[in-house]
Coordinates of C-alpha atoms in Angstrom, one line a residue:
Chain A
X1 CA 8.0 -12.6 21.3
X2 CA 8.1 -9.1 20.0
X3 CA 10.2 -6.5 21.0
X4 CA 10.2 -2.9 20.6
X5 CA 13.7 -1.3 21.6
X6 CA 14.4 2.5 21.6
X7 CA 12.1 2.8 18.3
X8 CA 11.3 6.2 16.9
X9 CA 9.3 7.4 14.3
X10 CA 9.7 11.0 12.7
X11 CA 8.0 12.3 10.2
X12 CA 9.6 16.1 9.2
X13 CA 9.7 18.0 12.3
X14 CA 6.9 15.5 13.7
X15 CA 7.5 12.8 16.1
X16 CA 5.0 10.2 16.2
X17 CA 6.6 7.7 18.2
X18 CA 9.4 8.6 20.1
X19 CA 11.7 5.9 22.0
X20 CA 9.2 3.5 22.6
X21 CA 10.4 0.1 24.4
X22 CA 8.4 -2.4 24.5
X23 CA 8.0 -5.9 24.9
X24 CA 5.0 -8.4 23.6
X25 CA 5.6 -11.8 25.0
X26 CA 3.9 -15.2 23.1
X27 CA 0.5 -15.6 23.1
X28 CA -0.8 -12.2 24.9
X29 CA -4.0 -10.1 23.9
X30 CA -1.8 -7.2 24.1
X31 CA -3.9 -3.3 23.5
X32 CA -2.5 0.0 22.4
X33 CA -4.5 2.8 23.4
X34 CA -4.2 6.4 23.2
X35 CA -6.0 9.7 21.9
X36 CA -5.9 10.6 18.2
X37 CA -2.4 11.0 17.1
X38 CA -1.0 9.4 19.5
X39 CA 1.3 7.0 17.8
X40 CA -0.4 3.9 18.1
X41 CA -0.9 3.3 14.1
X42 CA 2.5 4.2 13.2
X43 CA 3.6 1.8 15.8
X44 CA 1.7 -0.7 13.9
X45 CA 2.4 0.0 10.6
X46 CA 6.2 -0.3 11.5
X47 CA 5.9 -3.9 12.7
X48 CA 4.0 -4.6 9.8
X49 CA 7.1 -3.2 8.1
X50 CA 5.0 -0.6 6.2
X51 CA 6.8 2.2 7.9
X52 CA 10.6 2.0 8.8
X53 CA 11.4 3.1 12.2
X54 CA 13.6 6.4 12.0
X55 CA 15.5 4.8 14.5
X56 CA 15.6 2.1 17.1
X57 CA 14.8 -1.9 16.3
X58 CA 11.7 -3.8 16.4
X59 CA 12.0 -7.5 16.5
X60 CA 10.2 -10.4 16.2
X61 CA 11.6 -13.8 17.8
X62 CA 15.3 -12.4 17.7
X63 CA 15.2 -11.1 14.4
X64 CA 14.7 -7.6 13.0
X65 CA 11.4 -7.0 10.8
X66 CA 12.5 -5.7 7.4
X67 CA 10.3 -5.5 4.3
X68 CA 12.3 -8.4 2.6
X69 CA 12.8 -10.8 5.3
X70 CA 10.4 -13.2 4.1
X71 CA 10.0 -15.6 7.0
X72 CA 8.9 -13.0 9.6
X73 CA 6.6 -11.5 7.5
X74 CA 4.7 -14.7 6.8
X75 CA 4.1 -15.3 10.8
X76 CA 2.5 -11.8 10.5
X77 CA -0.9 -11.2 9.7
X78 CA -2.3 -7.4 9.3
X79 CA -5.9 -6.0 9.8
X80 CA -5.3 -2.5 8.6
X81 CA -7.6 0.8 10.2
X82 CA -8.3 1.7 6.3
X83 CA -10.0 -0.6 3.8
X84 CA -7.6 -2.0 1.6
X85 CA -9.6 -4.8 -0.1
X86 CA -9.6 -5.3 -3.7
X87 CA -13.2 -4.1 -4.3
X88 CA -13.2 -5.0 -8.0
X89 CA -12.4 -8.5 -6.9
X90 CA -15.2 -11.2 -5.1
X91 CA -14.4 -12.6 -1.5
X92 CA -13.4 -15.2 -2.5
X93 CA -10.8 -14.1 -5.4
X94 CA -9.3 -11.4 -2.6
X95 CA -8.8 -14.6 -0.2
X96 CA -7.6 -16.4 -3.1
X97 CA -4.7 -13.3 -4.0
X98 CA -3.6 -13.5 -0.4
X99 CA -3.3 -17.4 -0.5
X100 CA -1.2 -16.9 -3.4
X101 CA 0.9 -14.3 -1.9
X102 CA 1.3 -15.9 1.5
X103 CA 2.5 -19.3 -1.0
X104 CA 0.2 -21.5 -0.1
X105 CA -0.5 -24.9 -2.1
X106 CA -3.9 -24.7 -3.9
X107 CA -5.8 -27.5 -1.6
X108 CA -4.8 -25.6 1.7
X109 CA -6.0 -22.0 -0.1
X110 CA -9.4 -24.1 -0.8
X111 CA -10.0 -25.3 2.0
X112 CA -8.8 -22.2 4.2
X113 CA -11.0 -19.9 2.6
X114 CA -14.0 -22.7 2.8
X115 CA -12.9 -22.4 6.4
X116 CA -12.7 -18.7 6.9
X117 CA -15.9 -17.7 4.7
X118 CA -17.7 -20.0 6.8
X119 CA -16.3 -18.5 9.9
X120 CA -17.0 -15.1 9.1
X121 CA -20.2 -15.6 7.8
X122 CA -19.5 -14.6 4.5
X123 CA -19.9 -18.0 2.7
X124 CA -23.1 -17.1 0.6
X125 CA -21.6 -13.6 -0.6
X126 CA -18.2 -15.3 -1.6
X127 CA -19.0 -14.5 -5.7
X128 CA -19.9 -11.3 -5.3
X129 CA -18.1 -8.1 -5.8
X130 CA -16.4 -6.7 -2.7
X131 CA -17.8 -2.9 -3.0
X132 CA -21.1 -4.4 -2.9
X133 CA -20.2 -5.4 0.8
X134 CA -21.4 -3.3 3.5
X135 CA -18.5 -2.5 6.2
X136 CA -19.4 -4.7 8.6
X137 CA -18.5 -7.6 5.6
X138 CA -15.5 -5.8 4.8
X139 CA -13.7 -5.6 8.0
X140 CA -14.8 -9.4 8.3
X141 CA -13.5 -10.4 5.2
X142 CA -10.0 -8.2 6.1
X143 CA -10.2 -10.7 9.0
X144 CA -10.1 -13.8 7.2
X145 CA -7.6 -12.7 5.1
X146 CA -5.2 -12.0 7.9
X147 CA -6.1 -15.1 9.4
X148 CA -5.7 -16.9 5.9
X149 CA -2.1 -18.3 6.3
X150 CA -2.4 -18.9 9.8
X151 CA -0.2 -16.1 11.5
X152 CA 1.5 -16.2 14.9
X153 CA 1.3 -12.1 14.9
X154 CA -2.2 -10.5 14.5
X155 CA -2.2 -7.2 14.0
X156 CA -5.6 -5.2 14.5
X157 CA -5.7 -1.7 13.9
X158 CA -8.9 -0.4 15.1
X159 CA -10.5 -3.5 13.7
X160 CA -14.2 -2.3 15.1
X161 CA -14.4 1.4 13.8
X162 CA -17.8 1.7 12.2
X163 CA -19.2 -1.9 13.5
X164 CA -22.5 -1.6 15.1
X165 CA -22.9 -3.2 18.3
X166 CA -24.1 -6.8 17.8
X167 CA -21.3 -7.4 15.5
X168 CA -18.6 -5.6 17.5
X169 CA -19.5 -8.0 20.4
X170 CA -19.0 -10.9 17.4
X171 CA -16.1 -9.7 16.8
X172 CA -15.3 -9.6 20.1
X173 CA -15.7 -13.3 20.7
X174 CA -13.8 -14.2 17.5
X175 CA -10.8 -12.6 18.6
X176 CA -10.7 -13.9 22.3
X177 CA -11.0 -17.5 20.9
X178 CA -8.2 -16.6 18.2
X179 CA -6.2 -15.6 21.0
X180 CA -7.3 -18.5 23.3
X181 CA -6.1 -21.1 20.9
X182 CA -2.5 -19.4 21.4
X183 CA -2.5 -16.2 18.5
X184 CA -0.7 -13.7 19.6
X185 CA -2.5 -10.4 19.4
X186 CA -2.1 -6.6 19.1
X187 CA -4.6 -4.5 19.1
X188 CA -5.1 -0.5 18.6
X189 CA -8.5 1.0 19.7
X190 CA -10.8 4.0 20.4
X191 CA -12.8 2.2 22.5
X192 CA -11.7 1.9 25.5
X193 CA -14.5 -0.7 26.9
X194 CA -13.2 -3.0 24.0
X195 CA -9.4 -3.0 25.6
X196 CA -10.8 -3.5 29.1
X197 CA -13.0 -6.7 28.1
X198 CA -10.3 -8.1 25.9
X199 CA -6.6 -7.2 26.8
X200 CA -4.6 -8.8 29.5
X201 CA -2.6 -5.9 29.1
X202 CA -2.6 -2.7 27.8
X203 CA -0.2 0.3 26.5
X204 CA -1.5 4.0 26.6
X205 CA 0.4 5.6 24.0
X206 CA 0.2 10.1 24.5
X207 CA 2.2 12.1 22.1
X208 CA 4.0 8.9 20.8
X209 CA 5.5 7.9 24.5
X210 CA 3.9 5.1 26.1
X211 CA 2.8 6.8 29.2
X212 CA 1.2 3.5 31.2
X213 CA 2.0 0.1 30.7
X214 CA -0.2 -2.5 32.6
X215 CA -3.1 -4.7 33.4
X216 CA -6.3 -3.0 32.7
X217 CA -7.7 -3.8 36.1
X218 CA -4.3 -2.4 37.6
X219 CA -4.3 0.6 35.6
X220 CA -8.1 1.5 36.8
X221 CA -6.6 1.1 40.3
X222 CA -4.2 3.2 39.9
X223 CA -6.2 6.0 39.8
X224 CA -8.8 5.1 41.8
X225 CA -11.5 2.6 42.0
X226 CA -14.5 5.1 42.4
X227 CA -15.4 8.2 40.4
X228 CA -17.2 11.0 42.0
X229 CA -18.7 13.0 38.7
X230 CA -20.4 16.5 39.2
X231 CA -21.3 19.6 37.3
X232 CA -19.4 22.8 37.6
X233 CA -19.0 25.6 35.0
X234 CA -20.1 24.4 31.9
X235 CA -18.6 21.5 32.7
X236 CA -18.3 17.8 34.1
X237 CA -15.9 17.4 36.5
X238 CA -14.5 14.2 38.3
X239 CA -12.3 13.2 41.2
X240 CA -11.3 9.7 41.6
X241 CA -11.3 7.9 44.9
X242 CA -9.6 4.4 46.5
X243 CA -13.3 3.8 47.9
X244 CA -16.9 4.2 47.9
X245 CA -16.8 6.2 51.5
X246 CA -14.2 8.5 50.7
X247 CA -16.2 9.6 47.9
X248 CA -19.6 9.5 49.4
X249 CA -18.1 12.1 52.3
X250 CA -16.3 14.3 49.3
X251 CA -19.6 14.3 47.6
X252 CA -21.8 15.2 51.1
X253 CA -20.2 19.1 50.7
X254 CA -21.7 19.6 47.4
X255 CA -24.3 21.2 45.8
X256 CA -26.4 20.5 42.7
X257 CA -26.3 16.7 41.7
X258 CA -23.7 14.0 42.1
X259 CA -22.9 11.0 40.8
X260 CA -21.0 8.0 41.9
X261 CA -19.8 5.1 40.2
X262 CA -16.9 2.3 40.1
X263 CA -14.5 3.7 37.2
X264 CA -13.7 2.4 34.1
X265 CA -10.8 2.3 31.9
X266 CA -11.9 5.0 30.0
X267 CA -11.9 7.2 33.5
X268 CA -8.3 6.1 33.6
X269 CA -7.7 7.0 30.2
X270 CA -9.0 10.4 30.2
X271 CA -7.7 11.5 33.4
X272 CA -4.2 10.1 32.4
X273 CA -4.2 11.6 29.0
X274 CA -5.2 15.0 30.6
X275 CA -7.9 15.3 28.0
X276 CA -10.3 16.5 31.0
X277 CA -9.7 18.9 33.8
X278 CA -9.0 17.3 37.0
X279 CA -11.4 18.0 40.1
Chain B
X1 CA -5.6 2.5 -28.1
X2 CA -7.0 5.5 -29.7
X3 CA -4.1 8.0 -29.6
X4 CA -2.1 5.3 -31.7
X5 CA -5.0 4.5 -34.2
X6 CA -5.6 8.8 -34.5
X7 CA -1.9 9.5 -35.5
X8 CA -1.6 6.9 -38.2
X9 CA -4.4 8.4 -39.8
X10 CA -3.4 12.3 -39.4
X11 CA 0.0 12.0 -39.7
X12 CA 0.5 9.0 -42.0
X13 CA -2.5 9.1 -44.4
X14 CA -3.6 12.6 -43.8
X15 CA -0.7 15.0 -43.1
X16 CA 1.8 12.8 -44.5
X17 CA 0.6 11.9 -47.9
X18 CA 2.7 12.9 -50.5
X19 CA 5.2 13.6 -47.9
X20 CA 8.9 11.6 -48.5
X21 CA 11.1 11.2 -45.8
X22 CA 14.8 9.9 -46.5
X23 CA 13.0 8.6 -50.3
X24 CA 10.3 6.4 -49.3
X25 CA 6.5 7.7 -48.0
X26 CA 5.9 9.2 -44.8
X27 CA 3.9 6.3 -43.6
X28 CA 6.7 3.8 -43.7
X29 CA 9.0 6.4 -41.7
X30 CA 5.7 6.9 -38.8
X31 CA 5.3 3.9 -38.1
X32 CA 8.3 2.8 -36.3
X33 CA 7.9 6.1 -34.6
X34 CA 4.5 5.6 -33.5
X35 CA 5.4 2.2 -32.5
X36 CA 7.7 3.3 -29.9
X37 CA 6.1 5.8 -28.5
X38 CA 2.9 3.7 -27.9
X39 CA 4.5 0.8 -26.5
X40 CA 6.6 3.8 -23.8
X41 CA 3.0 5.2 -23.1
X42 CA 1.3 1.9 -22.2
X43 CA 4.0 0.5 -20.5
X44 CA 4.5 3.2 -18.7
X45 CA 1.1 4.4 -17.6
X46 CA 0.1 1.0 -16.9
X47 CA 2.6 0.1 -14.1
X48 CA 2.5 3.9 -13.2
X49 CA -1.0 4.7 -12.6
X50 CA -1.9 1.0 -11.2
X51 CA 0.9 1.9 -8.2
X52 CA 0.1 5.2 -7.6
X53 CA -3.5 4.2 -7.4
X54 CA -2.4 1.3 -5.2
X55 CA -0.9 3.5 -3.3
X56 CA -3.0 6.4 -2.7
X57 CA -6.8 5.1 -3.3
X58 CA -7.4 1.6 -3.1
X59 CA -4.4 1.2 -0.4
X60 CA -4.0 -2.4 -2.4
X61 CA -0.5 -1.6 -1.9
X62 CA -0.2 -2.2 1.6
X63 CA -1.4 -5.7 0.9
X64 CA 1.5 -6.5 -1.4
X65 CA 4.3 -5.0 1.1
X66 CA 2.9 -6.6 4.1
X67 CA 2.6 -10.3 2.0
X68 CA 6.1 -12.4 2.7
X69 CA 7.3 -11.3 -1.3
X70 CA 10.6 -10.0 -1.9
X71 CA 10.9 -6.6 -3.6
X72 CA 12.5 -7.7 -6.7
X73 CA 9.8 -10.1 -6.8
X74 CA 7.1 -7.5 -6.8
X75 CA 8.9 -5.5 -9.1
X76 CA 9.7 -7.8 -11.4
X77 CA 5.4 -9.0 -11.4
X78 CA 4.7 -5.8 -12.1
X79 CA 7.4 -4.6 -14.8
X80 CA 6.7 -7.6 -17.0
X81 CA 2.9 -7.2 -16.6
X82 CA 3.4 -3.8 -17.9
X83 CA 5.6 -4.4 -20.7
X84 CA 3.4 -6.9 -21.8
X85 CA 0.4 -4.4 -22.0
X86 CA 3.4 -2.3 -24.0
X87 CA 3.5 -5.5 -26.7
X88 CA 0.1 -5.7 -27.0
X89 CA -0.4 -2.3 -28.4
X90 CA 2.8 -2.9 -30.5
X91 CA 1.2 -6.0 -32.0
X92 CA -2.4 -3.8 -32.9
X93 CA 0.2 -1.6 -34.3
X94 CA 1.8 -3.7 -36.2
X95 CA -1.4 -5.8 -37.7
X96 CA -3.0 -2.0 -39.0
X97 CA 0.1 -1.4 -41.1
X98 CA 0.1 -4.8 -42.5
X99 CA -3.8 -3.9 -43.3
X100 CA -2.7 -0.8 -45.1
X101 CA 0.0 -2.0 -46.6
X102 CA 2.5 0.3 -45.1
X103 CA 6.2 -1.0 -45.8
X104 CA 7.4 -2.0 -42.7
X105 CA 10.4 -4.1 -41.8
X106 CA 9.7 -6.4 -39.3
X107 CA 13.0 -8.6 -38.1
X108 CA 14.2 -9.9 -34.9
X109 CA 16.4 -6.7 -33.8
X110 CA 13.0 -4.7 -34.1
X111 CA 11.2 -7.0 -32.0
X112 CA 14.1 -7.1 -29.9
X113 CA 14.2 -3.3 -29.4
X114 CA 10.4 -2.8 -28.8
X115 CA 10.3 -5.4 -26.3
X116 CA 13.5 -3.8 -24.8
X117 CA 11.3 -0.5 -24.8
X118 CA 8.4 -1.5 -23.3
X119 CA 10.6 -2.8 -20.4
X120 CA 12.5 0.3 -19.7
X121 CA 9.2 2.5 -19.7
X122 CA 7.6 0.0 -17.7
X123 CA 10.5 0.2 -15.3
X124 CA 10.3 4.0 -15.3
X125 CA 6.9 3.3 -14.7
X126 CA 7.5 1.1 -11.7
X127 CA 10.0 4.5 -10.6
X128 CA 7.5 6.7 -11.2
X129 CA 4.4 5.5 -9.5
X130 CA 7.0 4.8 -5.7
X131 CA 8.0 8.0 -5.9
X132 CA 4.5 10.0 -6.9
X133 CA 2.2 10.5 -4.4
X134 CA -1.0 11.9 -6.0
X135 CA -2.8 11.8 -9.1
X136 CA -2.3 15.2 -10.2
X137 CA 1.5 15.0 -9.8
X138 CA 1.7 12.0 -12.1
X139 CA -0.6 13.8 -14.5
X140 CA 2.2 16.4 -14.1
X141 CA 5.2 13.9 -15.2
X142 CA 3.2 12.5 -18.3
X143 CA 2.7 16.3 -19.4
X144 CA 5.8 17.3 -18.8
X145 CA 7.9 14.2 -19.6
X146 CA 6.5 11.7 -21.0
X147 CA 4.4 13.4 -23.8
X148 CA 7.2 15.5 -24.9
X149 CA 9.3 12.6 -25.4
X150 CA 6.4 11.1 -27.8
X151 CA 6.6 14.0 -29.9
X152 CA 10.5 14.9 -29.9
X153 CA 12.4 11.9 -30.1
X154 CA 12.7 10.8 -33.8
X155 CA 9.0 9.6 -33.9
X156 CA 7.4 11.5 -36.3
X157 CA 10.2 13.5 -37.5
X158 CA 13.8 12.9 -38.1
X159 CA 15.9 14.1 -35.1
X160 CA 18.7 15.9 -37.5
X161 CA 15.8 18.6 -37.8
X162 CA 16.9 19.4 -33.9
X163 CA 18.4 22.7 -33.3
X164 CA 22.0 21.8 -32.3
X165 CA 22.3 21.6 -28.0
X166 CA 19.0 20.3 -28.2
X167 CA 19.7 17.8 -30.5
X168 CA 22.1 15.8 -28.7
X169 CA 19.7 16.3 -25.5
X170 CA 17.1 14.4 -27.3
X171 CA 19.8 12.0 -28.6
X172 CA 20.6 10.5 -24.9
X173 CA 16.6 10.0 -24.1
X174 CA 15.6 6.5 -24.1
X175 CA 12.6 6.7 -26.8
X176 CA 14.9 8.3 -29.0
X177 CA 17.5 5.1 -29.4
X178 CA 14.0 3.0 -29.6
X179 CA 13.2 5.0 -32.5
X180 CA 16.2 5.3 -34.5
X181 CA 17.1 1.5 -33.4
X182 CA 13.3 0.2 -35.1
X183 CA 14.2 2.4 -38.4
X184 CA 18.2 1.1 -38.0
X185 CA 18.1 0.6 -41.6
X186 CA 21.9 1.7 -42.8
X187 CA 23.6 2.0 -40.0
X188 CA 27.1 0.7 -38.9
X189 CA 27.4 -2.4 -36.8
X190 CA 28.5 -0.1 -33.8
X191 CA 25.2 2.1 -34.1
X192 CA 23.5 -1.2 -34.0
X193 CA 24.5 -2.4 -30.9
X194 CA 24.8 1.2 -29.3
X195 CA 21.0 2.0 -29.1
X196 CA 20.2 -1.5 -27.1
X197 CA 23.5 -0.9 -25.0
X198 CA 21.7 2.8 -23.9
X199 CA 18.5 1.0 -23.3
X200 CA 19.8 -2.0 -21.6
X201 CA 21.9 1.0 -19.1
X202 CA 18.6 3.0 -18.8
X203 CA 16.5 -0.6 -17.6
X204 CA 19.2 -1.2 -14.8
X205 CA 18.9 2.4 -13.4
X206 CA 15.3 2.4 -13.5
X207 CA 15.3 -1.0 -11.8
X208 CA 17.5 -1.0 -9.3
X209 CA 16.2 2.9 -8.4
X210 CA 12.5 0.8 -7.9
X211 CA 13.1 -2.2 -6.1
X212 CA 15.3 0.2 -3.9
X213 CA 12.4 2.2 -3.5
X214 CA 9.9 -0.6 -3.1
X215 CA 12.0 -1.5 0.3
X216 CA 10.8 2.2 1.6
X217 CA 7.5 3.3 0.1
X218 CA 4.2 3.4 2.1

């Protein structure tokens, strides 16, 4: 259980997250989402306890996350936006650093990184230098290491920037059978598709408030099941509708072509982070 | 290593030839002097630079802060591996003057205070690299601080040659104790114990002033 309560987040005269409560129960594939400075890697970085919270508490099973409480930290495991890999080091030797810093015994590092190399594919490269990896290998091999010392947490910070599609969708199924076998998981992410497929519930962090809190399916409701899209000044427009009909008799006025389609989360998202100017 | 290797030859062999210092050559009075000020560069710069680097370029940092270590762990990991780096270059040191025959009086209060040194620089180090956040700022405190220290505090010239204000300025820095501690030839019993005491007070501040820091630096 994880537990966000009244936590803010200022930087100078900035506020990056501001009063967010929140709470992450066992064992959810929980998503943050939200426009670019929005607040969602601060949030991150503070339960990682790589930021302290200005003000407010974040906890993890009861107890407050702090830089030296040991215990929490090791149910925790962090897949940072940036790459943060020792490059000078091979695969294996950055698996083997973690190992050793997580405290695990030498036969469970062994065979946990036999494990996670095979896993992520990365078992033939394992001697070789990490800045010879291309990013795809990278953001796998951050993977492993998170998942090195078997965490209860994960944290994913935009875990699929710069992943082309067929590894994406990998990446995809990796993490909904992590979470299927009970890992709890959080998740920041520009894609919006990404939190719609895998999230059984998502946040959409604006300005550093979280503005919606729900189901994906629920959210896209919410606004309306149907977009009607069209073209007007320079620009594309759309109205969301609760039906098909309702939009098929909005769009029957119009000139010029139309378009109608079930929405998405990203639809949501946009029209709920006022990035687009309502019809 | 080179810096080290270059002033034993300009100011020992070349400059300093012919040169007597308190009645014996100028090479046997360098030495200690460039002793401690190579063992406070490497110590320093080594924990210094690797954190800052950590910290702003390879983000290595994070890695560390997120693991399930303590602070004073961490701190300690990296103070020691730094004042070891400090000990190596005091051993090179030490072997070249043996080579050339320079006088030096090796005894366990001087190994005591060098190893003392390289653990306060490496602390400052540890200090130094939390609270810096870019290269060129760090590049700022070696100009500005550490480098002046190298050339000012007793190293390669006795500190009574000080203008008086500045003198007992230079007197409080760490480096200078380090040096007048490794040449401690002479003096009293309470000088003797007073430069450790000073470095011992500076390695506490320093210490406690990083681990506190290590609990809040991103």
């Amino acid at each position: 259980m994880l537990v966000f309560d009244s936590v803010t987040k200022k930087y100078g005269t900035v506020t990056a997250v501001d009063n967010l409560n929140l709470e992450i129960p066992k064992g959810e594939f929980f998503g943050l989402l939200g426009p670019n400075g929005a607040g969602k890697t601060t949030t991150v970085r503070m339960l990682s306890t790589l930021t302290a919270p200005t003000s407010g508490s974040i906890l993890v099973d009861g107890r407050q996350v702090d830089r030296n409480l040991t215990e929490i930290k090791a149910k925790i495991g962090v897949v940072p936006q940036h790459m943060n890999l020792e490059t000078e080091m091979t695969a294996w030797q950055n698996l083997e650093l973690h190992g050793c810093l997580y405290g695990l015994q030498k036969d469970i590092r062994q065979k946990r990184i036999d494990e996670l190399l095979e896993f992520t594919n990365l078992s033939d490269r394992a001697n070789e230098m990490v800045k010879n990896f291309s990013g795809g290998m990278k953001r796998k091999l951050m993977i492993a290491r998170a998942l090195m010392h078997e965490p209860e947490i994960l944290l994913m910070d935009e875990p699929t920037v710069g992943l082309d599609a067929a590894v994406r969708r990998k990446m995809w199924d990796l993490m909904k059978g992590l979470n299927k076998n009970g890992l709890t998981v959080v998740l920041t992410t520009h894609y919006i598709e990404e939190a719609e497929i895998l999230c059984s519930r998502v946040g959409l962090m604006h300005g550093g408030k979280l503005v919606e809190l729900d189901a994906p399916q629920k959210l896209i409701q919410k606004t309306g099941a149907f977009v009607l899209e069209y073209f007007e000044n320079g620009g594309t427009r759309s109205r969301f509708f609760n039906t098909r009909q309702e939009a098929i008799e909005s769009a029957a006025g119009m000139e010029g072509s139309v378009n109608i389609r079930p929405a998405n989360l990203e639809d949501t998202f946009i029209k709920l982070t006022k990035r687009k100017v309502e019809g | 290593m080179i810096a080290p290797v270059l002033y034993l030859i300009v100011f020992g062999w070349g400059l300093g030839s012919g040169i007597n210092v308190g009645g014996s050559s100028y090479i046997n009075f360098v030495i200690p002097g460039i002793i401690a000020l190579t063992t406070m560069t490497l110590s320093f710069s080594t924990v210094a630079n690797d954190i800052n680097i950590a910290r702003t370029y390879t983000r290595t940092f994070e890695e560390f802060m997120v693991a399930p270590v303590s602070m004073l762990v961490y701190a300690a990991g990296k103070i020691t591996a730094g004042a070891l780096r400090g000990l190596y270059s005091a051993l090179i040191i030490v072997l070249l003057a043996i080579v050339f025959q320079a006088g030096l009086r090796l005894d366990l209060y001087f190994i005591m205070i060098t190893i003392l040194n390289c653990f306060v620089f490496s602390a400052l180090g540890l200090t130094a690299g939390l609270i810096i956040d870019s290269h060129g700022d760090m590049a700022k405190f070696s100009n500005f601080v550490i480098t002046p220290m190298s050339f000012l505090c007793g190293t390669f010239f006795p500190l009574d040659k000080m203008p008086v204000g500045l003198k007992e300025i230079i007197w409080v820095l760490p480096l200078t104790q380090t040096s007048l501690a490794l040449r401690s030839q002479g003096e009293s019993v309470f000088q003797t114990l007073l430069h450790p005491t000073i470095l011992i007070i500076y390695l506490l501040i320093f210490i406690i002033t990083g681990v506190r820091l290590c609990k809040k630096a991103e």
